[in-house]
Short mmCIF file of C-alpha atoms and ligand atoms in Angstrom, two decimals:
data_model
loop_
_atom_site.label_atom_id
_atom_site.label_comp_id
_atom_site.label_asym_id
_atom_site.label_seq_id
_atom_site.Cartn_x
_atom_site.Cartn_y
_atom_site.Cartn_z
CA UNK A 199 98.20 63.01 81.09
CA UNK A 200 97.72 63.79 84.81
CA UNK A 201 98.45 67.03 86.56
CA UNK A 202 101.79 68.65 85.98
CA UNK A 203 104.12 69.51 88.80
CA UNK A 204 104.95 73.18 89.36
CA UNK A 205 107.90 74.57 91.30
CA UNK A 206 107.48 78.23 92.10
CA UNK A 207 109.98 80.67 93.65
CA UNK A 208 108.74 84.06 94.72
CA UNK A 209 110.71 87.19 95.54
CA UNK A 210 109.62 90.71 96.49
CA UNK A 211 106.51 92.40 97.73
CA UNK A 212 102.91 91.42 98.47
CA UNK A 213 101.99 92.03 94.84
CA UNK A 214 104.40 89.29 93.81
CA UNK A 215 103.08 86.95 96.43
CA UNK A 216 99.62 87.60 95.04
CA UNK A 217 100.82 87.19 91.44
CA UNK A 218 102.37 83.82 92.35
CA UNK A 219 99.01 82.69 93.67
CA UNK A 220 97.62 83.77 90.33
CA UNK A 221 100.25 81.63 88.57
CA UNK A 222 99.22 78.68 90.70
CA UNK A 223 95.61 79.29 89.92
CA UNK A 224 95.88 79.71 86.12
CA UNK A 225 98.22 76.73 85.68
CA UNK A 226 96.14 74.44 87.84
CA UNK A 227 99.25 72.32 88.47
CA UNK A 228 100.34 70.41 91.53
CA UNK A 229 102.78 72.44 93.61
CA UNK A 230 106.08 70.77 94.53
CA UNK A 231 108.94 71.88 96.78
CA UNK A 232 111.32 69.76 94.76
CA UNK A 233 112.46 71.37 91.50
CA UNK A 234 113.84 67.97 90.41
CA UNK A 235 110.28 66.66 90.22
CA UNK A 236 108.84 69.70 88.45
CA UNK A 237 107.52 69.87 84.85
CA UNK A 238 107.36 73.63 85.16
CA UNK A 239 109.74 75.86 87.11
CA UNK A 240 108.70 79.51 87.48
CA UNK A 241 110.74 82.25 89.15
CA UNK A 242 108.70 85.34 90.07
CA UNK A 243 111.21 88.15 90.37
CA UNK A 244 111.59 91.54 92.06
CA UNK A 245 113.58 94.51 90.71
CA UNK A 246 113.08 97.18 93.38
CA UNK A 247 116.77 97.32 94.35
CA UNK A 248 119.89 96.06 92.68
CA UNK A 249 120.26 93.20 95.19
CA UNK A 250 116.86 91.92 94.10
CA UNK A 251 118.06 91.75 90.51
CA UNK A 252 121.06 89.80 91.61
CA UNK A 253 118.90 87.28 93.44
CA UNK A 254 116.83 86.72 90.29
CA UNK A 255 119.94 86.15 88.18
CA UNK A 256 121.50 83.77 90.60
CA UNK A 257 118.27 81.87 90.93
CA UNK A 258 118.07 81.56 87.13
CA UNK A 259 121.67 80.31 87.06
CA UNK A 260 120.88 77.65 89.61
CA UNK A 261 118.41 75.88 87.29
CA UNK A 262 120.83 75.55 84.43
CA UNK A 263 122.02 72.04 85.31
CA UNK A 264 118.50 70.82 85.97
CA UNK A 265 117.38 72.02 82.59
CA UNK A 266 120.29 70.19 80.92
CA UNK A 267 119.24 67.02 82.75
CA UNK A 268 115.54 67.52 82.01
CA UNK A 269 115.29 69.26 78.66
CA UNK A 270 111.48 68.95 78.59
CA UNK A 271 111.07 70.91 81.78
CA UNK A 272 109.78 74.41 81.16
CA UNK A 273 111.83 77.13 82.86
CA UNK A 274 110.07 80.48 82.99
CA UNK A 275 110.77 83.79 84.60
CA UNK A 276 108.12 86.37 85.45
CA UNK A 277 107.68 89.51 87.53
CA UNK A 278 109.57 92.81 87.55
CA UNK A 279 113.03 91.58 86.37
CA UNK A 280 111.33 89.80 83.44
CA UNK A 281 109.45 92.98 82.60
CA UNK A 282 112.60 95.09 82.85
CA UNK A 283 114.97 92.99 80.79
CA UNK A 284 112.65 91.01 78.54
CA UNK A 285 114.42 89.56 75.49
CA UNK A 286 117.82 90.16 77.00
CA UNK A 287 117.16 87.42 79.59
CA UNK A 288 116.84 84.86 76.77
CA UNK A 289 120.19 86.03 75.41
CA UNK A 290 121.94 85.78 78.81
CA UNK A 291 120.30 82.58 79.97
CA UNK A 292 120.30 80.12 77.08
CA UNK A 293 118.48 77.49 79.15
CA UNK A 294 115.50 79.77 79.77
CA UNK A 295 112.23 78.92 77.86
CA UNK A 296 109.86 81.72 78.75
CA UNK A 297 109.85 85.31 79.90
CA UNK A 298 106.47 86.69 80.97
CA UNK A 299 105.63 90.12 82.38
CA UNK A 300 103.74 91.48 85.36
CA UNK A 301 100.48 91.63 83.40
CA UNK A 302 100.64 88.54 81.24
CA UNK A 303 100.03 85.84 83.87
CA UNK A 304 96.59 84.97 82.46
CA UNK A 305 98.34 83.99 79.21
CA UNK A 306 100.65 81.51 80.90
CA UNK A 307 98.85 78.24 80.00
CA UNK A 308 98.81 79.29 76.34
CA UNK A 309 102.42 80.51 76.42
CA UNK A 310 103.64 77.27 77.95
CA UNK A 311 101.79 75.07 75.54
CA UNK A 312 103.19 77.09 72.64
CA UNK A 313 106.71 76.70 73.90
CA UNK A 314 106.09 72.95 74.10
CA UNK A 315 104.38 72.72 70.71
CA UNK A 316 106.60 75.02 68.71
CA UNK A 317 109.85 74.20 70.52
CA UNK A 318 110.54 77.92 70.50
CA UNK A 319 111.45 80.19 73.38
CA UNK A 320 109.04 83.06 74.04
CA UNK A 321 108.89 86.54 75.57
CA UNK A 322 105.53 88.08 76.42
CA UNK A 323 105.74 91.30 78.37
CA UNK A 324 103.06 93.55 76.91
CA UNK A 325 100.97 95.67 79.25
CA UNK A 326 97.83 95.38 77.10
CA UNK A 327 96.42 92.06 78.28
CA UNK A 328 92.76 92.55 79.02
CA UNK A 329 90.75 91.04 81.90
CA UNK A 330 93.95 90.68 83.86
CA UNK A 331 91.98 90.30 87.04
CA UNK A 332 89.72 87.44 85.98
CA UNK A 333 90.94 84.37 87.79
CA UNK A 334 89.90 81.94 90.43
CA UNK A 335 91.70 83.01 93.61
CA UNK A 336 94.11 80.42 94.87
CA UNK A 337 93.51 79.47 98.44
CA UNK A 338 95.57 77.21 100.63
CA UNK A 339 93.45 75.02 102.86
CA UNK A 340 93.10 76.51 106.33
CA UNK A 341 94.58 79.94 105.48
CA UNK A 342 92.78 82.68 107.36
CA UNK A 343 94.28 85.73 105.67
CA UNK A 344 94.49 86.63 102.00
CA UNK A 345 95.52 89.43 99.64
CA UNK A 346 93.09 90.85 97.17
CA UNK A 347 94.55 93.09 94.49
CA UNK A 348 92.49 96.18 93.76
CA UNK A 349 94.99 98.02 91.66
CA UNK A 350 97.88 97.38 89.30
CA UNK A 351 100.69 99.74 88.39
CA UNK A 352 101.46 103.22 89.67
CA UNK A 353 100.95 106.74 88.33
CA UNK A 354 103.33 108.47 90.68
CA UNK A 355 106.78 109.27 89.47
CA UNK A 356 109.05 108.98 92.51
CA UNK A 357 112.46 109.71 91.04
CA UNK A 358 114.13 106.58 92.48
CA UNK A 359 111.42 104.02 91.76
CA UNK A 360 111.29 101.39 89.03
CA UNK A 361 107.73 100.27 89.77
CA UNK A 362 105.89 102.47 87.25
CA UNK A 363 108.32 101.24 84.58
CA UNK A 364 107.87 97.54 85.33
CA UNK A 365 104.22 97.49 86.36
CA UNK A 366 102.78 100.15 84.09
CA UNK A 367 100.10 102.73 84.60
CA UNK A 368 97.66 102.61 87.48
CA UNK A 369 94.66 100.40 86.60
CA UNK A 370 91.91 100.07 89.14
CA UNK A 371 89.85 96.90 89.42
CA UNK A 372 86.08 96.98 89.25
CA UNK A 373 84.07 96.79 92.52
CA UNK A 374 82.18 93.65 91.33
CA UNK A 375 85.43 91.74 90.66
CA UNK A 376 86.89 92.73 94.05
CA UNK A 377 83.74 91.62 95.82
CA UNK A 378 83.53 88.39 93.89
CA UNK A 379 87.02 87.42 94.76
CA UNK A 380 86.65 88.42 98.41
CA UNK A 381 83.40 86.50 98.77
CA UNK A 382 84.97 83.41 97.28
CA UNK A 383 87.88 83.65 99.71
CA UNK A 384 85.53 84.16 102.65
CA UNK A 385 83.58 81.01 101.66
CA UNK A 386 86.86 79.14 101.77
CA UNK A 387 87.50 80.27 105.34
CA UNK A 388 89.39 83.56 104.92
CA UNK A 389 88.54 86.02 107.73
CA UNK A 390 90.93 88.84 106.95
CA UNK A 391 91.69 90.39 103.54
CA UNK A 392 94.37 92.89 102.70
CA UNK A 393 93.45 95.02 99.74
CA UNK A 394 96.68 95.63 97.83
CA UNK A 395 97.90 98.17 95.32
CA UNK A 396 100.99 100.35 94.90
CA UNK A 397 99.09 103.41 96.01
CA UNK A 398 96.00 101.61 97.18
CA UNK A 399 94.20 104.66 98.65
CA UNK A 400 94.23 106.35 95.23
CA UNK A 401 91.88 103.57 94.00
CA UNK A 402 88.81 104.96 92.26
CA UNK A 403 86.34 103.55 89.86
CA UNK A 404 83.36 105.50 88.47
CA UNK A 405 81.86 107.49 91.27
CA UNK A 406 83.46 105.26 93.93
CA UNK A 407 86.57 106.25 95.88
CA UNK A 408 88.71 104.07 98.12
CA UNK A 409 86.66 105.02 101.26
CA UNK A 410 83.51 103.80 99.52
CA UNK A 411 85.29 100.54 98.67
CA UNK A 412 86.13 100.00 102.33
CA UNK A 413 82.44 100.45 103.21
CA UNK A 414 81.32 98.02 100.50
CA UNK A 415 83.83 95.34 101.49
CA UNK A 416 82.85 95.97 105.11
CA UNK A 417 79.41 94.64 104.31
CA UNK A 418 80.65 91.12 103.57
CA UNK A 419 79.35 88.84 106.29
CA UNK A 420 81.91 86.70 108.12
CA UNK A 421 84.79 88.88 106.99
CA UNK A 422 86.20 89.96 110.33
CA UNK A 423 88.99 92.22 109.23
CA UNK A 424 90.06 94.49 106.39
CA UNK A 425 93.56 95.77 105.88
CA UNK A 426 95.01 97.71 102.98
CA UNK A 427 98.45 98.56 101.74
CA UNK A 428 100.34 100.58 100.50
CA UNK A 429 98.94 104.06 101.04
CA UNK A 430 100.30 107.20 99.43
CA UNK A 431 100.33 110.18 101.85
CA UNK A 432 98.94 112.71 99.39
CA UNK A 433 95.94 110.55 98.52
CA UNK A 434 94.49 110.65 102.03
CA UNK A 435 91.20 112.50 102.11
CA UNK A 436 88.86 113.50 104.90
CA UNK A 437 86.25 111.08 103.58
CA UNK A 438 88.72 108.23 103.55
CA UNK A 439 89.75 108.95 107.15
CA UNK A 440 86.07 108.88 108.05
CA UNK A 441 85.56 105.48 106.43
CA UNK A 442 88.57 104.06 108.27
CA UNK A 443 87.05 105.35 111.49
CA UNK A 444 83.51 104.13 110.72
CA UNK A 445 83.97 100.69 109.16
CA UNK A 446 84.47 98.49 112.21
CA UNK A 447 86.32 95.71 110.31
CA UNK A 448 89.07 98.12 109.12
CA UNK A 449 92.17 97.45 111.21
CA UNK A 450 93.92 100.22 113.08
CA UNK A 451 97.18 99.96 111.20
CA UNK A 452 98.40 102.10 108.37
CA UNK A 453 101.50 101.59 106.28
CA UNK A 454 102.34 105.08 105.09
CA UNK A 455 105.78 105.40 103.48
CA UNK A 456 107.41 108.75 104.15
CA UNK A 457 110.83 107.98 102.60
CA UNK A 458 112.64 110.95 104.22
CA UNK A 459 112.20 113.60 106.88
CA UNK A 460 114.00 116.31 104.91
CA UNK A 461 112.01 118.55 102.62
CA UNK A 462 114.98 119.01 100.34
CA UNK A 463 115.33 115.24 99.84
CA UNK A 464 111.54 114.76 99.55
CA UNK A 465 111.47 117.27 96.75
CA UNK A 466 114.26 115.55 94.85
CA UNK A 467 112.46 112.27 95.36
CA UNK A 468 109.39 113.77 93.76
CA UNK A 469 107.20 112.79 96.66
CA UNK A 470 104.87 115.85 96.35
CA UNK A 471 104.50 116.50 100.09
CA UNK A 472 106.57 118.11 102.78
CA UNK A 473 107.57 116.85 106.19
CA UNK A 474 105.07 119.23 107.76
CA UNK A 475 102.28 117.95 105.47
CA UNK A 476 103.06 114.36 106.41
CA UNK A 477 103.03 115.13 110.14
CA UNK A 478 99.73 116.92 109.70
CA UNK A 479 98.07 114.03 107.90
CA UNK A 480 99.20 111.65 110.67
CA UNK A 481 97.73 114.03 113.20
CA UNK A 482 94.38 114.15 111.35
CA UNK A 483 94.30 110.36 111.15
CA UNK A 484 95.10 110.00 114.84
CA UNK A 485 92.50 112.60 115.70
CA UNK A 486 89.91 110.33 114.07
CA UNK A 487 91.46 106.99 115.22
CA UNK A 488 93.59 107.65 118.30
CA UNK A 489 95.12 104.17 118.52
CA UNK A 490 96.14 104.00 114.84
CA UNK A 491 99.48 102.14 114.48
CA UNK A 492 101.64 103.60 111.74
CA UNK A 493 104.54 101.97 109.94
CA UNK A 494 106.65 103.48 107.19
CA UNK A 495 109.37 103.06 104.58
CA UNK A 496 112.56 105.10 104.61
CA UNK A 497 115.33 105.41 102.05
CA UNK A 498 118.72 106.52 103.36
CA UNK A 499 121.67 107.71 101.34
CA UNK A 500 119.52 109.25 98.62
CA UNK A 501 121.77 111.35 96.30
CA UNK A 502 122.64 114.63 98.00
CA UNK A 503 121.40 113.54 101.43
CA UNK A 504 123.54 115.47 103.96
CA UNK A 505 124.08 114.65 107.59
CA UNK A 506 121.57 117.27 108.47
CA UNK A 507 118.97 115.82 106.11
CA UNK A 508 119.52 112.45 107.74
CA UNK A 509 119.09 114.05 111.19
CA UNK A 510 115.74 115.42 109.99
CA UNK A 511 114.69 111.88 109.22
CA UNK A 512 115.79 110.61 112.65
CA UNK A 513 113.85 113.41 114.31
CA UNK A 514 110.78 112.52 112.25
CA UNK A 515 110.93 108.94 113.50
CA UNK A 516 110.80 110.23 117.03
CA UNK A 517 108.15 112.85 116.37
CA UNK A 518 105.74 110.47 114.63
CA UNK A 519 106.61 107.47 116.81
CA UNK A 520 106.35 104.86 114.10
CA UNK A 521 105.42 101.35 115.20
CA UNK A 522 107.87 99.98 112.67
CA UNK A 523 110.04 101.08 109.78
CA UNK A 524 111.23 99.29 106.66
CA UNK A 525 114.44 101.04 105.73
CA UNK A 526 116.69 100.69 102.72
CA UNK A 527 119.92 102.11 101.28
CA UNK A 528 119.24 104.00 98.06
CA UNK A 529 119.90 101.80 95.05
CA UNK A 530 120.10 103.40 91.60
CA UNK A 531 117.70 101.69 89.21
CA UNK A 532 117.63 101.69 85.40
CA UNK A 533 115.06 103.98 83.78
CA UNK A 534 114.76 106.20 86.85
CA UNK A 535 115.85 109.87 87.04
CA UNK A 536 117.63 109.45 90.40
CA UNK A 537 120.04 106.96 88.86
CA UNK A 538 121.52 109.95 86.98
CA UNK A 539 121.92 112.18 90.05
CA UNK A 540 125.59 112.93 90.32
CA UNK A 541 125.86 113.67 94.05
CA UNK A 542 125.70 110.13 95.33
CA UNK A 543 126.33 109.30 98.99
CA UNK A 544 129.11 106.79 99.66
CA UNK A 545 128.05 103.24 100.46
CA UNK A 546 129.92 103.54 103.78
CA UNK A 547 127.95 106.59 104.85
CA UNK A 548 124.64 105.15 103.70
CA UNK A 549 125.39 101.94 105.58
CA UNK A 550 126.20 103.81 108.74
CA UNK A 551 123.01 105.84 108.50
CA UNK A 552 120.95 102.70 107.90
CA UNK A 553 122.39 101.00 111.00
CA UNK A 554 121.77 104.12 113.14
CA UNK A 555 118.24 104.45 111.93
CA UNK A 556 117.41 100.80 112.41
CA UNK A 557 118.90 100.83 115.91
CA UNK A 558 116.83 103.92 116.79
CA UNK A 559 113.65 102.42 115.41
CA UNK A 560 114.28 99.17 117.28
CA UNK A 561 114.30 101.07 120.57
CA UNK A 562 111.04 102.79 119.71
CA UNK A 563 109.39 99.55 118.59
CA UNK A 564 110.48 97.59 121.70
CA UNK A 565 109.13 100.38 123.93
CA UNK A 566 105.82 100.42 122.08
CA UNK A 567 105.53 96.63 122.26
CA UNK A 568 106.33 96.60 125.97
CA UNK A 569 103.75 99.29 126.56
CA UNK A 570 101.06 96.82 125.50
CA UNK A 571 101.74 94.54 128.49
CA UNK A 572 98.62 94.27 130.63
CA UNK A 573 96.37 95.40 127.77
CA UNK A 574 93.55 93.27 126.42
CA UNK A 575 93.83 92.88 122.64
CA UNK A 576 91.69 91.25 120.01
CA UNK A 577 93.80 88.75 118.12
CA UNK A 578 92.79 87.00 114.93
CA UNK A 579 94.26 83.53 115.30
CA UNK A 580 96.00 82.44 112.10
CA UNK A 581 97.09 78.97 113.21
CA UNK A 582 99.55 76.88 115.14
CA UNK A 583 102.84 78.49 116.10
CA UNK A 584 105.78 77.16 114.06
CA UNK A 585 107.83 76.23 117.09
CA UNK A 586 105.24 74.65 119.37
CA UNK A 587 102.01 72.88 118.43
CA UNK A 588 100.50 73.83 121.77
CA UNK A 589 100.79 77.49 120.90
CA UNK A 590 98.93 79.56 118.35
CA UNK A 591 99.87 82.75 116.60
CA UNK A 592 97.85 85.67 115.32
CA UNK A 593 97.84 89.45 114.93
CA UNK A 594 96.31 92.40 116.71
CA UNK A 595 94.36 95.05 114.85
CA UNK A 596 97.61 97.07 114.97
CA UNK A 597 99.34 94.28 113.09
CA UNK A 598 101.49 93.10 115.98
CA UNK A 599 102.18 89.38 116.08
CA UNK A 600 100.98 87.65 119.26
CA UNK A 601 101.91 84.16 120.39
CA UNK A 602 99.87 82.44 123.06
CA UNK A 603 99.15 78.96 124.41
CA UNK A 604 96.13 77.56 122.63
CA UNK A 605 94.78 74.91 120.33
CA UNK A 606 94.06 74.68 116.59
CA UNK A 607 90.31 75.13 117.25
CA UNK A 608 90.98 78.84 117.67
CA UNK A 609 92.07 79.28 114.06
CA UNK A 610 89.99 81.89 112.27
CA UNK A 611 88.55 83.27 115.51
CA UNK A 612 88.96 86.64 117.09
CA UNK A 613 90.27 85.91 120.55
CA UNK A 614 90.52 88.27 123.48
CA UNK A 615 94.07 88.08 124.76
CA UNK A 616 95.89 89.65 127.65
CA UNK A 617 99.36 90.73 126.64
CA UNK A 618 101.96 89.44 129.06
CA UNK A 619 105.29 90.25 127.38
CA UNK A 620 106.56 92.51 124.62
CA UNK A 621 109.57 91.82 122.41
CA UNK A 622 111.09 93.45 119.35
CA UNK A 623 109.05 91.58 116.74
CA UNK A 624 106.19 90.07 118.62
CA UNK A 625 104.13 89.95 121.79
CA UNK A 626 103.23 87.10 124.05
CA UNK A 627 99.85 86.72 125.71
CA UNK A 628 97.28 84.49 127.27
CA UNK A 629 93.76 83.76 126.28
CA UNK A 630 91.18 85.30 128.52
CA UNK A 631 88.96 82.43 129.69
CA UNK A 632 85.23 82.67 129.34
CA UNK A 633 85.46 85.19 126.52
CA UNK A 634 81.81 86.20 126.57
CA UNK A 635 81.69 87.11 130.22
CA UNK A 636 84.79 89.22 129.90
CA UNK A 637 83.42 91.13 126.96
CA UNK A 638 80.27 91.83 129.00
CA UNK A 639 82.25 93.29 131.88
CA UNK A 640 84.31 95.63 129.72
N1 SAH B 721 104.02 101.92 96.69
C1 SAH B 721 104.81 100.77 96.80
C2 SAH B 721 106.23 101.07 96.99
C3 SAH B 721 106.98 99.98 96.36
S1 SAH B 721 108.64 100.01 96.69
C4 SAH B 721 104.32 99.71 97.71
O1 SAH B 721 103.32 99.09 97.45
O2 SAH B 721 104.90 99.43 98.76
C5 SAH B 721 108.70 99.68 98.43
C6 SAH B 721 109.73 100.53 99.08
O3 SAH B 721 110.98 100.32 98.50
C7 SAH B 721 109.51 102.05 98.84
O4 SAH B 721 108.55 102.59 99.68
C8 SAH B 721 110.88 102.62 99.02
O5 SAH B 721 111.09 102.92 100.39
C9 SAH B 721 111.81 101.46 98.63
N2 SAH B 721 112.48 101.72 97.34
C10 SAH B 721 111.90 101.95 96.16
N3 SAH B 721 112.83 102.19 95.19
C11 SAH B 721 114.01 102.15 95.83
C12 SAH B 721 115.39 102.36 95.41
N4 SAH B 721 115.67 102.67 94.15
N5 SAH B 721 116.33 102.27 96.37
C13 SAH B 721 116.06 101.95 97.66
N6 SAH B 721 114.81 101.75 98.08
C14 SAH B 721 113.82 101.87 97.20
FE1 F3S B 722 107.21 103.68 93.49
FE2 F3S B 722 106.46 106.06 94.30
FE3 F3S B 722 104.75 104.49 93.00
S1 F3S B 722 107.63 104.57 95.53
S2 F3S B 722 105.39 102.44 93.53
S3 F3S B 722 106.60 105.40 92.20
S4 F3S B 722 104.33 105.82 94.77
#
């Protein structure tokens, strides 16, 4: 029999995007955009907020009719919702064949063939699968950027967060495996990797800490850029800051979730730092790398959050001057302590705070983007712009998207670009002709 067709739907964070690539790689099937043509349909789910759960359920519901029409098609669900509900999903979705967890992707080929052979539905959500990291990285032809997972799970216990429950304890990947995978990707044309983990800067293995890993990855030839996400504020050390400063490929952008600007709320969230501590770590980072762009995550409407707590968060946005903020309304999650907190904030109030915060951040971001006009930036060109084949798109070291007139030959190159316009979500620029000469002059 020839290759099977795989239809894959992915929700959630960068870890899920990475995991979906892993699914593609281990199944070695032909990807299709048409579920009607697929032999295998996999939904990779997210459980971080209640809305994400709902999306997973409605997606599962959508495939019911297809499964009735094509009983031999395998319908599987993976990711955080699968890990959270396990067996119960089979009960609620009678047309579902397979539930696999966040750490059982390497078992997929075997699981699928057992479902086919034994005509029995299966659940496999254990955390004890060994060698979870051993797989051939999936790479789409022409892609310049890639994720490389360096860590699974999370050992923090933020009181609102379901991640430790659905992704298990922190497990750090060996240096050799990380290098292998990165080298393979670079050979396929990747020029920028993002090292990913839930608290990526807490990575350690033997005598190596995360700062050492940055140095080691920085030695890979032809790798032009290194990013990493997501960092945990308390795991920033002096040595790590020095590595970020000293490894030239490390981009000057940091995603450092603060969650709230109120010490009272931070304490109830179990974040283990104060507002002052956070401000100080940002200062130390900026002392070492003055142009460091910083983005963050904020939760509004956490149980017990008063108007004055919220004001503290708004003032923090201004004080730090974040380049961007991902903000969310608190959503109570199963298996988390904060779901039991009695002093919830009404949805109306949380919604109003979210809008205010987003509006405020938008003003800050637009100002920051406009302040780049006239600057010369290095942009890694990722490919043609979606809207116009005569334009290309890429990112600055600070992770700002830049669109500029240019041809596909620029893909994978670091181009020197003069910024001509700044918008809310992107910049516009023009290529500086005669790149070499210009870099001599400056
Ligand atoms: N360390 C992780 C955090 C994962 S969750 C990472 O790699 O990004 C991403 C963000 O979702 C968190 O930083 C937090 O701001 C938000 N979040 C987590 N649990 C939430 C909840 N119960 N309600 C609302 N937002 C939540
Ligand atoms: Fe979640 Fe806190 Fe870990 S937000 S992923 S428990 S650092």
